[in-house]
Amino acid sequence: MPEAKNENAGRINGGFELSRQIEKQFIKFYQEHGHYHLPEYSLISQDKDLLYTIAGMIPFKPMFEGRQQPTHKRVVTSQRCIRTNDIDSVGKSKRHLTGFTMLGHFSFGDYFKQESIRLGYKLVTEIYGIDSNNLIITVHPDDRETHELWSRYLPKERIVLTYENIWSSGQPGILGQCTEFFYDFEPHKKLDSIDLDSDRFLEFYNIVFVDSQVDIDGNIAPNPIKCIDSGLGLERLTYVLSNKASIYEIDCLCQSFEHPILKDHYRTCS
């Protein structure tokens, strides 16, 4: 597949590394909208069920579950993560990594769906300069509110309903429907048959509407507070904005190695 050209990419591409600019712009944007910037947590997880920090929300699980009072109701972070569940896809696909940085904004009992969608869309289109014609948004079919909110920004053909849009931290754990941002590398093509797993589309941003808890038997109950959990993949967005052929060619992966697996594993271990 030829390289997709993002005409707006140069909008923030005036410095040394595009990935650093993306990270700084994310933090600055959410700080300007009332979020407190917390430093990165350890890559070694404090969660007894995990070896590594696998997502930006892991350090905040007690707040999400209502077991601990948050020091700030709005938080923004940049968190290094390690995941090995897709390790067999590293080097074979254009998008998978074991080590990555997750940019996240979180709300603990403050704003919910309307504000998170408004801010997310503003960030992606105005700060990062992504054309709305390059966006596909996924929504859970039962989430009528989110579907209606997105219809204010995008035409119906760019809003995809899928039952996969529900997220849980496990059983027991927190639970919520979500909305995902996909980049469309070939917006000129028809949308009558959408395969979101194809190379045409790339998921880069996910917002979870945490409003429930699930127990070990699968019983669902309301969460003590409504929260927002989010994750924007720094490397994936850098791939989108840099017009590279794959994620393994972006600036924050070592270019001393030619093989994608070596690039990924070297960075994960460094």
Coordinates of C-alpha atoms in Angstrom, one line a residue:
M1 CA 0.0 0.0 0.0
P2 CA 1.5 3.4 -0.9
E3 CA 2.2 5.9 1.8
A4 CA -0.8 7.9 2.8
K5 CA -0.3 11.6 2.7
N6 CA -1.6 13.7 5.6
E7 CA -1.6 17.3 4.3
N8 CA -2.0 18.7 7.9
A9 CA 0.9 16.7 9.4
G10 CA 3.3 19.6 9.0
R11 CA 1.1 21.7 11.3
I12 CA 3.1 20.5 14.3
N13 CA 6.1 19.2 12.5
G14 CA 8.6 22.0 13.0
G15 CA 10.9 20.7 15.6
F16 CA 13.3 17.9 16.3
E17 CA 11.1 14.9 16.8
L18 CA 7.4 14.7 15.8
S19 CA 6.6 12.2 18.6
R20 CA 7.9 14.7 21.2
Q21 CA 5.7 17.4 19.8
I22 CA 2.7 15.2 19.8
E23 CA 3.2 14.3 23.4
K24 CA 3.8 17.9 24.5
Q25 CA 0.7 19.1 22.5
F26 CA -1.5 16.5 24.2
I27 CA -0.4 17.4 27.7
K28 CA -0.7 21.1 27.0
F29 CA -4.1 20.8 25.5
Y30 CA -5.6 18.9 28.4
Q31 CA -3.9 21.2 30.9
E32 CA -5.6 24.1 29.2
H33 CA -8.9 22.3 29.8
G34 CA -8.4 21.9 33.6
H35 CA -6.4 18.7 33.8
Y36 CA -3.6 18.3 36.3
H37 CA -0.4 16.8 34.8
L38 CA 0.9 13.9 36.8
P39 CA 4.4 12.4 36.2
E40 CA 4.9 9.0 34.7
Y41 CA 4.5 6.0 37.0
S42 CA 6.8 3.0 37.1
L43 CA 6.8 0.6 34.3
I44 CA 6.8 -2.2 36.9
S45 CA 3.2 -2.3 38.0
Q46 CA 2.0 -1.9 41.5
D47 CA -1.1 -3.9 40.6
K48 CA -0.8 -7.4 42.2
D49 CA -2.2 -9.0 39.1
L50 CA 0.2 -7.5 36.6
L51 CA 4.0 -7.5 36.1
Y52 CA 4.1 -4.4 33.9
T53 CA 2.0 -1.3 33.5
I54 CA -0.1 -2.2 30.5
A55 CA -2.2 1.0 30.3
G56 CA -2.2 4.5 31.5
M57 CA -5.2 3.8 33.8
I58 CA -3.5 1.1 35.8
P59 CA -2.2 3.4 38.6
F60 CA -5.7 4.9 38.9
K61 CA -7.7 1.7 39.4
P62 CA -8.5 2.5 43.1
M63 CA -9.9 5.9 42.0
F64 CA -11.9 4.4 39.2
E65 CA -13.4 1.8 41.6
G66 CA -14.2 4.4 44.3
R67 CA -11.8 2.8 46.8
Q68 CA -9.6 5.9 47.0
Q69 CA -10.3 9.6 46.6
P70 CA -8.5 11.2 43.7
T71 CA -6.3 14.2 44.5
H72 CA -7.5 15.8 41.2
K73 CA -10.8 15.2 39.4
R74 CA -9.1 15.8 36.0
V75 CA -5.7 14.3 35.2
V76 CA -3.5 14.0 32.1
T77 CA -0.5 11.6 31.8
S78 CA 2.1 10.2 29.4
Q79 CA 2.8 6.6 30.5
R80 CA 5.2 4.1 29.1
C81 CA 3.6 0.6 28.8
I82 CA 4.5 -2.9 27.9
R83 CA 2.1 -5.5 26.5
T84 CA 3.0 -8.9 25.1
N85 CA -0.4 -10.2 24.0
D86 CA 0.3 -9.1 20.4
I87 CA 4.0 -10.1 20.4
D88 CA 3.5 -12.5 17.5
S89 CA 2.2 -9.6 15.3
V90 CA 5.3 -7.5 15.9
G91 CA 7.2 -7.1 12.6
K92 CA 4.4 -8.8 10.7
S93 CA 1.9 -6.0 10.8
K94 CA 2.5 -2.3 10.3
R95 CA 1.2 -1.3 13.7
H96 CA 2.1 -3.6 16.6
L97 CA 4.6 -2.9 19.4
T98 CA 5.4 -4.5 22.7
G99 CA 6.6 -1.2 24.3
F100 CA 4.7 2.0 23.7
T101 CA 3.7 5.3 25.2
M102 CA 0.0 5.8 26.1
L103 CA -1.2 9.4 26.4
G104 CA -4.2 9.6 28.6
H105 CA -6.8 12.0 30.1
F106 CA -8.9 10.9 33.0
S107 CA -12.0 12.2 34.8
F108 CA -13.0 11.0 38.2
G109 CA -16.6 12.0 38.8
D110 CA -16.3 15.1 36.7
Y111 CA -17.1 15.3 33.0
F112 CA -18.4 12.3 31.0
K113 CA -19.5 11.5 27.5
Q114 CA -20.3 14.9 26.0
E115 CA -17.2 16.7 27.2
S116 CA -14.8 13.8 26.5
I117 CA -16.0 13.5 22.9
R118 CA -15.9 17.3 22.4
L119 CA -12.4 17.6 23.7
G120 CA -11.2 14.4 21.8
Y121 CA -12.5 15.6 18.5
K122 CA -11.1 19.1 19.0
L123 CA -7.7 17.6 19.9
V124 CA -7.5 15.4 16.9
T125 CA -8.8 17.8 14.3
E126 CA -7.6 21.2 15.5
I127 CA -4.4 20.4 17.3
Y128 CA -3.2 17.5 15.3
G129 CA -4.8 18.7 12.0
I130 CA -6.4 15.4 11.0
D131 CA -9.2 15.9 8.5
S132 CA -12.5 14.6 9.6
N133 CA -12.7 12.7 6.3
N134 CA -9.9 10.6 7.6
L135 CA -11.8 9.6 10.7
I136 CA -13.9 6.5 11.5
I137 CA -15.5 6.4 14.9
T138 CA -16.8 3.3 16.5
V139 CA -19.7 3.2 19.0
H140 CA -21.5 0.4 20.9
P141 CA -25.0 -0.2 19.3
D142 CA -26.7 0.3 22.6
D143 CA -25.0 3.6 23.3
R144 CA -27.5 6.0 21.8
E145 CA -26.1 9.0 23.6
T146 CA -22.6 8.6 22.2
H147 CA -24.0 7.9 18.7
E148 CA -26.1 11.1 18.8
L149 CA -23.1 13.1 20.1
W150 CA -20.9 11.9 17.3
S151 CA -23.6 12.7 14.7
R152 CA -23.0 16.4 15.4
Y153 CA -19.4 16.1 14.1
L154 CA -19.4 13.3 11.5
P155 CA -21.7 11.9 8.7
K156 CA -23.4 8.6 9.5
E157 CA -21.2 6.6 7.2
R158 CA -18.2 7.4 9.3
I159 CA -19.8 6.2 12.5
V160 CA -19.5 2.4 12.9
L161 CA -21.6 0.4 15.4
T162 CA -19.9 -2.6 16.9
Y163 CA -20.6 -4.7 19.9
E164 CA -16.9 -4.9 20.5
N165 CA -17.0 -1.4 22.0
I166 CA -17.2 -2.5 25.6
W167 CA -14.2 -2.5 27.9
S168 CA -13.5 -4.1 31.2
S169 CA -10.4 -4.2 33.5
G170 CA -11.3 -7.9 34.2
Q171 CA -13.5 -9.8 36.7
P172 CA -13.8 -8.3 39.2
G173 CA -13.2 -4.9 37.8
I174 CA -14.6 -1.7 36.2
L175 CA -16.7 -1.8 33.0
G176 CA -17.9 0.7 30.4
Q177 CA -18.8 1.2 26.8
C178 CA -16.3 3.0 24.7
T179 CA -15.7 5.0 21.5
E180 CA -12.7 4.5 19.3
F181 CA -10.9 6.7 16.8
F182 CA -9.6 5.1 13.6
Y183 CA -7.5 6.8 10.9
D184 CA -8.6 6.1 7.4
F185 CA -5.6 6.0 5.1
E186 CA -7.7 5.7 2.0
P187 CA -10.7 8.1 2.5
H188 CA -11.4 8.3 -1.3
K189 CA -12.6 4.7 -1.2
K190 CA -16.1 3.6 -0.5
L191 CA -17.3 2.8 3.0
D192 CA -19.9 0.3 2.1
S193 CA -17.8 -2.6 3.5
I194 CA -15.5 -1.6 6.4
D195 CA -12.9 -4.0 7.7
L196 CA -11.3 -2.2 10.6
D197 CA -8.6 -4.9 10.9
S198 CA -7.3 -4.1 7.5
D199 CA -4.3 -1.8 6.8
R200 CA -6.6 0.8 5.5
F201 CA -7.7 1.7 9.1
L202 CA -5.7 2.2 12.2
E203 CA -7.1 2.6 15.7
F204 CA -5.1 5.3 17.6
Y205 CA -7.4 6.7 20.4
N206 CA -9.9 5.1 22.7
I207 CA -12.2 6.7 25.3
V208 CA -14.0 4.5 27.8
F209 CA -17.1 5.6 29.7
V210 CA -16.6 3.9 33.0
D211 CA -20.0 3.6 34.7
S212 CA -20.2 0.0 36.0
Q213 CA -18.5 -2.7 37.9
V214 CA -18.5 -6.4 37.2
D215 CA -17.9 -9.0 39.9
I216 CA -16.2 -12.4 39.6
D217 CA -19.4 -14.1 38.6
G218 CA -20.1 -11.6 35.8
N219 CA -22.8 -9.6 37.7
I220 CA -22.9 -6.0 36.7
A221 CA -23.7 -3.1 39.1
P222 CA -23.3 0.7 38.8
N223 CA -19.9 2.1 39.6
P224 CA -19.8 4.5 42.6
I225 CA -18.8 7.4 40.2
K226 CA -18.8 7.9 36.5
C227 CA -15.3 8.2 35.1
I228 CA -13.5 8.7 31.8
D229 CA -10.5 6.5 31.0
S230 CA -8.7 7.1 27.7
G231 CA -5.6 6.1 25.8
L232 CA -4.0 7.6 22.7
G233 CA -1.2 5.6 21.3
L234 CA 1.7 8.1 20.8
E235 CA 3.6 5.8 18.3
R236 CA 0.4 5.1 16.3
L237 CA -0.4 8.8 16.0
T238 CA 3.2 9.6 15.1
Y239 CA 2.9 6.9 12.3
V240 CA -0.2 8.6 11.0
L241 CA 1.2 12.1 11.0
S242 CA 4.7 11.3 9.7
N243 CA 3.6 9.7 6.4
K244 CA 5.8 6.7 7.0
A245 CA 5.3 3.2 5.5
S246 CA 4.9 1.6 8.9
I247 CA 5.1 2.3 12.6
Y248 CA 8.7 0.8 12.7
E249 CA 10.0 3.8 10.7
I250 CA 8.9 6.6 13.1
D251 CA 11.4 8.8 14.9
C252 CA 11.2 7.3 18.4
L253 CA 12.2 3.8 17.3
C254 CA 15.9 3.1 16.8
Q255 CA 16.8 3.3 13.1
S256 CA 20.1 1.6 13.7
F257 CA 18.4 -1.7 13.2
E258 CA 16.6 -2.7 10.0
H259 CA 14.4 -5.5 11.3
P260 CA 11.2 -4.3 12.9
I261 CA 11.3 -6.9 15.7
L262 CA 14.8 -5.6 16.7
K263 CA 13.6 -2.0 16.7
D264 CA 10.6 -2.9 18.9
H265 CA 12.4 -5.1 21.4
Y266 CA 15.4 -2.8 21.7
R267 CA 13.2 0.1 22.6
T268 CA 11.1 -1.9 25.0
C269 CA 14.2 -3.0 26.9
S270 CA 15.9 0.4 26.9

